[in-house]
mmCIF file of C-alpha atoms in Angstrom:
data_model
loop_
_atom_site.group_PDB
_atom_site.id
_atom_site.type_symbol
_atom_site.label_atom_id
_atom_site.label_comp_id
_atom_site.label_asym_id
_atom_site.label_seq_id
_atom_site.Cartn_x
_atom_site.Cartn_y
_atom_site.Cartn_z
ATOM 1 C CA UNK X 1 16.706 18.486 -7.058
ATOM 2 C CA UNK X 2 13.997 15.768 -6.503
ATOM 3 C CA UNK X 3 11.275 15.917 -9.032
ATOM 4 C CA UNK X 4 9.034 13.706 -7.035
ATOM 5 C CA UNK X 5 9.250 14.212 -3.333
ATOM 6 C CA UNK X 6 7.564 12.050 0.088
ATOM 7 C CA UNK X 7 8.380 13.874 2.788
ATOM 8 C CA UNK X 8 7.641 11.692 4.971
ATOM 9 C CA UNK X 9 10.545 8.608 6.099
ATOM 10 C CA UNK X 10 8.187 6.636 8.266
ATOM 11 C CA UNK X 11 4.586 6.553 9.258
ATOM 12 C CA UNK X 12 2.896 4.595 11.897
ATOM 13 C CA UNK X 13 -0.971 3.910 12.241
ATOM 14 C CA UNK X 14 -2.936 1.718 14.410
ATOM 15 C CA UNK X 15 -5.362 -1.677 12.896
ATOM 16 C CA UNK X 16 -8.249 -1.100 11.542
ATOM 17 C CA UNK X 17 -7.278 2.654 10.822
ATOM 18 C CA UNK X 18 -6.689 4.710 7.391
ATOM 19 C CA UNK X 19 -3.179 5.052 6.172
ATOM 20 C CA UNK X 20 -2.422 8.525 4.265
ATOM 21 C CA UNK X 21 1.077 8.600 2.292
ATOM 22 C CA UNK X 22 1.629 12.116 0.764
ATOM 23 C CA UNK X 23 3.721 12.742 -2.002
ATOM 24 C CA UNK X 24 4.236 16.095 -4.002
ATOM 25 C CA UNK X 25 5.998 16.587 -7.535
ATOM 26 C CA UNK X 26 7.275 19.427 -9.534
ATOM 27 C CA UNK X 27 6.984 18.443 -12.856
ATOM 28 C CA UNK X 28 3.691 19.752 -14.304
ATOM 29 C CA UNK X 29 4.948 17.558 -17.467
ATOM 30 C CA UNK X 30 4.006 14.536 -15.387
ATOM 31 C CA UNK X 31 0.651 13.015 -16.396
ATOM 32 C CA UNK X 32 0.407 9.515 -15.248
ATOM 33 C CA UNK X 33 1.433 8.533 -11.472
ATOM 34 C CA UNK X 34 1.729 5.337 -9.957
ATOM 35 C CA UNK X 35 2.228 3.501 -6.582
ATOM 36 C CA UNK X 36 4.751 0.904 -5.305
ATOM 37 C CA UNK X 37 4.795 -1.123 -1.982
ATOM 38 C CA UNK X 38 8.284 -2.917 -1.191
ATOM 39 C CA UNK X 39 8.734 -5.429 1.367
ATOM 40 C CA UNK X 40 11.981 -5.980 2.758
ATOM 41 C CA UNK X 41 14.833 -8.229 0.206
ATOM 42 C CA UNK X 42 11.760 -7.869 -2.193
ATOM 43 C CA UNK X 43 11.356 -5.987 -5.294
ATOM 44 C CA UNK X 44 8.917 -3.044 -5.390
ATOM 45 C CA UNK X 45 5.764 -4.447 -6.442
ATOM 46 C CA UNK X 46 2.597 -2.329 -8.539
ATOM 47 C CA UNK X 47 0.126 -1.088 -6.574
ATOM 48 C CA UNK X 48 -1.854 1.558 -8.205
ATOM 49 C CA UNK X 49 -1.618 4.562 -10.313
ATOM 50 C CA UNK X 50 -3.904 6.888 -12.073
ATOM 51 C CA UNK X 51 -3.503 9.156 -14.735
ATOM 52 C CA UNK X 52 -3.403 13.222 -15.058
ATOM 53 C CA UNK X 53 -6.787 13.441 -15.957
ATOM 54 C CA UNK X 54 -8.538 11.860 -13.069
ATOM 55 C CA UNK X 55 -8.693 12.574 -9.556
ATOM 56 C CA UNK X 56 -9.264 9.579 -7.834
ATOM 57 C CA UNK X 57 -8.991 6.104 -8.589
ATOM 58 C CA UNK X 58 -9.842 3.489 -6.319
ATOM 59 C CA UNK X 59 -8.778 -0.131 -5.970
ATOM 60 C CA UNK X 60 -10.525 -2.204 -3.130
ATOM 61 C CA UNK X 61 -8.932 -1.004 0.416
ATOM 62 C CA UNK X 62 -6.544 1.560 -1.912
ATOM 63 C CA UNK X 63 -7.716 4.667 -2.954
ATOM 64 C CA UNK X 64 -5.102 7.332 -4.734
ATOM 65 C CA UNK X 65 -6.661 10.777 -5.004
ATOM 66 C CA UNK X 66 -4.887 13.456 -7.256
ATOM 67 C CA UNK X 67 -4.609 17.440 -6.835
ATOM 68 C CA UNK X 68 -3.103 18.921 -10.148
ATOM 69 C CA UNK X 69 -3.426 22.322 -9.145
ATOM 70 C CA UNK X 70 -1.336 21.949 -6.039
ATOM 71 C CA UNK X 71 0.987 19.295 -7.807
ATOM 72 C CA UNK X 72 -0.142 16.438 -5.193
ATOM 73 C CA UNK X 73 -0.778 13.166 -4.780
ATOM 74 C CA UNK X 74 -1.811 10.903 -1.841
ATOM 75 C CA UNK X 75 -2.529 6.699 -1.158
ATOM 76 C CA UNK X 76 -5.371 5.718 0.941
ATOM 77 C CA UNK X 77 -5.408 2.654 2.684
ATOM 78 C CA UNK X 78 -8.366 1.728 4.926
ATOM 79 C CA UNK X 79 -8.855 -0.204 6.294
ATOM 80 C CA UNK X 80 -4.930 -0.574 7.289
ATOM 81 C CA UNK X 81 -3.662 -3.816 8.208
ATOM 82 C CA UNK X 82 -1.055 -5.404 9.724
ATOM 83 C CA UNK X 83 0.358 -6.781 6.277
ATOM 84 C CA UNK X 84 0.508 -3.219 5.014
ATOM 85 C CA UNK X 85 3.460 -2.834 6.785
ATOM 86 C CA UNK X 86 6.137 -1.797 4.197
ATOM 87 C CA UNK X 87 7.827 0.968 2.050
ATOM 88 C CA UNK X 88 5.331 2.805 -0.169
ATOM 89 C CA UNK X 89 7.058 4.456 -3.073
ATOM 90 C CA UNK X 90 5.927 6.960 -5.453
ATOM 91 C CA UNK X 91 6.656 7.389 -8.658
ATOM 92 C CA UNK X 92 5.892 9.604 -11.702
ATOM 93 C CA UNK X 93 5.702 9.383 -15.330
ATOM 94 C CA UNK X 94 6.523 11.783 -18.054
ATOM 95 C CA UNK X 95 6.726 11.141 -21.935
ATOM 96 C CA UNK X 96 10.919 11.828 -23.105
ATOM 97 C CA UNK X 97 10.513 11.603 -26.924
ATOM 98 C CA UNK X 98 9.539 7.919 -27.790
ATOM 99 C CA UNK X 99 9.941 6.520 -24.218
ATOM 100 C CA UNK X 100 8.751 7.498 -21.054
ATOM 101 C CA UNK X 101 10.484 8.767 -18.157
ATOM 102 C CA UNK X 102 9.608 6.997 -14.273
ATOM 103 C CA UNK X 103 10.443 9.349 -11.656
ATOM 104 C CA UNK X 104 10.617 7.808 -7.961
ATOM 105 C CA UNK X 105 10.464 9.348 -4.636
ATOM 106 C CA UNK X 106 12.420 8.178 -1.671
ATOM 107 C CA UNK X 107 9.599 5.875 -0.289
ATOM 108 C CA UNK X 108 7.805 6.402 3.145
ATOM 109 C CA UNK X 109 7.921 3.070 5.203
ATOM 110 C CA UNK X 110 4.729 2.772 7.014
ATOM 111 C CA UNK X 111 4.000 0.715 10.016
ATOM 112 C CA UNK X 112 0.601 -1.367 10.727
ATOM 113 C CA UNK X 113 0.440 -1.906 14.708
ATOM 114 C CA UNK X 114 -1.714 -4.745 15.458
ATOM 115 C CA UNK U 1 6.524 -15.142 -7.799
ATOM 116 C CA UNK U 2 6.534 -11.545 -10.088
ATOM 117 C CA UNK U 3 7.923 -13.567 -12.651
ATOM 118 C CA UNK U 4 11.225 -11.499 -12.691
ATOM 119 C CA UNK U 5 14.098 -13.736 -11.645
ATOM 120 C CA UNK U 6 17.378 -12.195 -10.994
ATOM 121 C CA UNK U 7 20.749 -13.872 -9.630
ATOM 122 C CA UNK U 8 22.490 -13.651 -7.714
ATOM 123 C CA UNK U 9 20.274 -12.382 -4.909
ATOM 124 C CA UNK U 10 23.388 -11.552 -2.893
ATOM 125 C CA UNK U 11 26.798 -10.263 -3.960
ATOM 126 C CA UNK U 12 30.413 -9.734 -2.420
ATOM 127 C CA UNK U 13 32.727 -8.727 -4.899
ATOM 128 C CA UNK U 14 36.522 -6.751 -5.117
ATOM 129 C CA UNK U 15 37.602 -3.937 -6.670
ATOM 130 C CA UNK U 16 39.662 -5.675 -9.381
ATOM 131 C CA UNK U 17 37.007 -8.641 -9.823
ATOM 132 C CA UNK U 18 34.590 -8.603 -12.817
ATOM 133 C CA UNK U 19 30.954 -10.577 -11.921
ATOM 134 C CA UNK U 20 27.683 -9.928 -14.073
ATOM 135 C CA UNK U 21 23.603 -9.563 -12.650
ATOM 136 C CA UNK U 22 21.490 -11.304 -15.149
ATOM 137 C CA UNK U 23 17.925 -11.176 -14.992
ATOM 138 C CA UNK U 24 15.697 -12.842 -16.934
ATOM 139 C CA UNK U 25 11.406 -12.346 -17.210
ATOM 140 C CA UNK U 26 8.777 -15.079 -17.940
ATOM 141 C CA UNK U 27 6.418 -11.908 -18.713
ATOM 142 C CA UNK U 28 6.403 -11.804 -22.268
ATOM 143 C CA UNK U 29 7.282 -7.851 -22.129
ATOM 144 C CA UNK U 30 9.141 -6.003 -24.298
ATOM 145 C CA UNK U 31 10.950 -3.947 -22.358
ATOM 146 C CA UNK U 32 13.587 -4.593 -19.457
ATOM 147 C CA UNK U 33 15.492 -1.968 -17.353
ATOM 148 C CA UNK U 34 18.294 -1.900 -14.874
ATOM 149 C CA UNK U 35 17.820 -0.097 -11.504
ATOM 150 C CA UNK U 36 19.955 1.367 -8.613
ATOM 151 C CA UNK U 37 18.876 1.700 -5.214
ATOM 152 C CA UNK U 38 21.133 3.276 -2.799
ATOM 153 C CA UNK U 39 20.484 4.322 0.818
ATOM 154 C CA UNK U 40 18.739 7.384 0.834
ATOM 155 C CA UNK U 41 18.215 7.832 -2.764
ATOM 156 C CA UNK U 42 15.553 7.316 -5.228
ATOM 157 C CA UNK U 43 15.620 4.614 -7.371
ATOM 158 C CA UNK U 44 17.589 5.394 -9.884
ATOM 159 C CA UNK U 45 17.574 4.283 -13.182
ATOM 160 C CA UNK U 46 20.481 3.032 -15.363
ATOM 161 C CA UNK U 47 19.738 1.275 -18.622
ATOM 162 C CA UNK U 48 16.446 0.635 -20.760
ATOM 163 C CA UNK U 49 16.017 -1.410 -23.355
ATOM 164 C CA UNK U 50 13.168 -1.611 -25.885
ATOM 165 C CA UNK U 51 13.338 -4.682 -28.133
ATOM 166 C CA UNK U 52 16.663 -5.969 -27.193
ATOM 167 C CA UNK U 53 17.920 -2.300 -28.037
ATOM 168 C CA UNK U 54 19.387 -0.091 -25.786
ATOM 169 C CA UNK U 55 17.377 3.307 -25.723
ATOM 170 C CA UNK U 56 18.513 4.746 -22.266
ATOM 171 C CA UNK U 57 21.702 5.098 -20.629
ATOM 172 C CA UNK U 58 21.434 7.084 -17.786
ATOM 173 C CA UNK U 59 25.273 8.634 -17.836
ATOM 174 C CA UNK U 60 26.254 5.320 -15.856
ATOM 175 C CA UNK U 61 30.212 4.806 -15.725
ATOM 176 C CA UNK U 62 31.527 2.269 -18.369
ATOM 177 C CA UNK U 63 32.694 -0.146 -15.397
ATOM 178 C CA UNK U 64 28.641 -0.943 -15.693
ATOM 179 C CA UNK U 65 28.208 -2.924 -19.143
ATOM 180 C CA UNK U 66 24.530 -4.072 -20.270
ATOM 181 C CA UNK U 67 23.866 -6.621 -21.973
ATOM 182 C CA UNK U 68 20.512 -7.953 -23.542
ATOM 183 C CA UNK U 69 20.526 -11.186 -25.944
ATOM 184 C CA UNK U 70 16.646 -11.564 -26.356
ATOM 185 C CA UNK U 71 13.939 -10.366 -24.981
ATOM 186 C CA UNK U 72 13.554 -12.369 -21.692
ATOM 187 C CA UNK U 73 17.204 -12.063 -21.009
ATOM 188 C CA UNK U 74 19.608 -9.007 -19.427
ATOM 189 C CA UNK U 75 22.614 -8.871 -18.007
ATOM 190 C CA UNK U 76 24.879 -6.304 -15.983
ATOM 191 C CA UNK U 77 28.591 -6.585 -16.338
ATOM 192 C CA UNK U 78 30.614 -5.118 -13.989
ATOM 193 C CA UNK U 79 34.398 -4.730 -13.567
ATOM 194 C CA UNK U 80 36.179 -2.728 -11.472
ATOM 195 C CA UNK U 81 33.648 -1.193 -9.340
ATOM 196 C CA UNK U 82 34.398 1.124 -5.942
ATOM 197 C CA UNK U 83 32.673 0.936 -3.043
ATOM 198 C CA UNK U 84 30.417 3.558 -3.467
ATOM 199 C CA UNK U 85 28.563 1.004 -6.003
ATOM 200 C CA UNK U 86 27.671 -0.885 -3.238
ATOM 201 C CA UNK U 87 23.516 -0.925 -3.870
ATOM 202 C CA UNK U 88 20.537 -3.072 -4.330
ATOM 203 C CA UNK U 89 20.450 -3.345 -8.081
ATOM 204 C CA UNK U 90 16.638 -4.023 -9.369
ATOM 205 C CA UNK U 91 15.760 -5.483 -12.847
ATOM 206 C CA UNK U 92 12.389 -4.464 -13.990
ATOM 207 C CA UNK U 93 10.358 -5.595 -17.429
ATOM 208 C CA UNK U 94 7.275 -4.125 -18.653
ATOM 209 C CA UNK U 95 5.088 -4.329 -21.392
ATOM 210 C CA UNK U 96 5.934 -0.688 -23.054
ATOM 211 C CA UNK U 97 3.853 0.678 -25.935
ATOM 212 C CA UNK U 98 4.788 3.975 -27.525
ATOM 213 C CA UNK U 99 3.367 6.782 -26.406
ATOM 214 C CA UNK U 100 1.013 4.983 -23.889
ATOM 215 C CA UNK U 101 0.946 5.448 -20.093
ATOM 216 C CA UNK U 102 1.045 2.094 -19.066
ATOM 217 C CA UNK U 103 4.083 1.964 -17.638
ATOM 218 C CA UNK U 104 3.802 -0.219 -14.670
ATOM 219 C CA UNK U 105 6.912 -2.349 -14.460
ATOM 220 C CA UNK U 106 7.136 -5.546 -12.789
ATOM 221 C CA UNK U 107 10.511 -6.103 -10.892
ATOM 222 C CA UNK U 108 12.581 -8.695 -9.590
ATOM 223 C CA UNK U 109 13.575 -9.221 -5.817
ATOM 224 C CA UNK U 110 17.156 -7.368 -6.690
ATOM 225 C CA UNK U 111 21.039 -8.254 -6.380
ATOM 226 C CA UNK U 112 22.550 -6.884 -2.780
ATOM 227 C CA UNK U 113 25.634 -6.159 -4.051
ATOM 228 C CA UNK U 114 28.448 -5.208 -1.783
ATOM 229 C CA UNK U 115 31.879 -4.186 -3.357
ATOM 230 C CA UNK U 116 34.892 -4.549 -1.298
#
């Protein structure tokens, strides 16, 4: 039963063009969210996240926007470029006693085309 | 450079061989975790340790055997694994603070391990 979910595999979007990757959670316990990109034989790397009680947070061409009520979250890219090209994972965060749990979707591996 | 190292960055071992991951961060953080990434599957993860001491361990089989001397350093020992282990394994380190949100991890560029 996945907690975090991207249904989307793949996306593909033109230059110059916004890129929206979807994800939706179940968790209402979840109250901080963050984005990964992963190139290929790389390790994810930090994109951006936001916490529970905001609904947007925007980092230069990346913009993640936040719907509590429906229990989703999406990644803006605009504009997209050809070195965007890579698997976007989402992940979601949850305090477990003294730690914190990280929840991770399955990734959605979007394409630039130049 | 994330300034997560981890070696090997590829892996072909037997069934009856033992080997062991290490990782090792330049970050300064406090925390370190193992991760398992199979094909269609969420990254899953394994071990987590706060100040060199364990605090998670995801039900992972004993043939997977952490090991963290200091801070910087962490290991994964393995010994008699089956194929179905076959899996990027990720080592992550963050800076974690009780309670706190910030939990963005910094990971390495994983171990492609391949058990024969």
């Amino acid at each position: 039963d996945q907690q975090v979910k991207q249904n989307s595999p793949s996306l593909s979007v033109q230059e110059g063009r916004i890129s929206i990757l979807n994800c939706d959670y179940t968790n209402s316990m979840f109250d901080y969210f963050l984005w990964y990109k992963k190139y290929p034989a790389e390790g994810p790397t930090f994109l951006i996240s936001i916490s529970s009680i905001k609904d947007k947070n925007e980092d230069g061409r990346f913009t993640v926007f936040l719907n509590k009520s429906a229990k989703h979250l999406s990644l803006h890219i605009v504009p997209s470029q050809p070195g965007d090209s890579a698997v976007y994972f989402c992940a979601a965060s949850a305090r477990a006693g003294n730690n914190r749990k990280l929840i991770w979707g399955l990734g959605t591996s979007l394409a630039v085309n130049p | 450079e994330t300034g997560v190292t981890q070696t090997p960055r590829h892996l072909v071992m037997g069934m009856t061989n033992k080997k062991s991951l290490k990782c090792e961060q330049h970050l300064g953080h406090n925390a370190m975790y193992w991760y398992k990434q199979s094909a269609k599957k969420p990254l899953e993860l394994m071990f987590v340790y706060n100040f060199k001491e364990q605090t998670e361990n995801n039900s992972v089989p004993s043939r997977f055997s952490p090991e963290c001397p200091n801070s910087s350093h962490l290991f994964l020992h393995l010994h008699t694994l089956q194929p179905e282990d076959s899996a990027l394994y990720l080592c992550a380190s963050s800076q974690a603070i009780p309670g706190q949100q910030n939990t963005e991890a910094f990971f390495g560029q994983g171990t492609r391990l391949t058990v024969v």
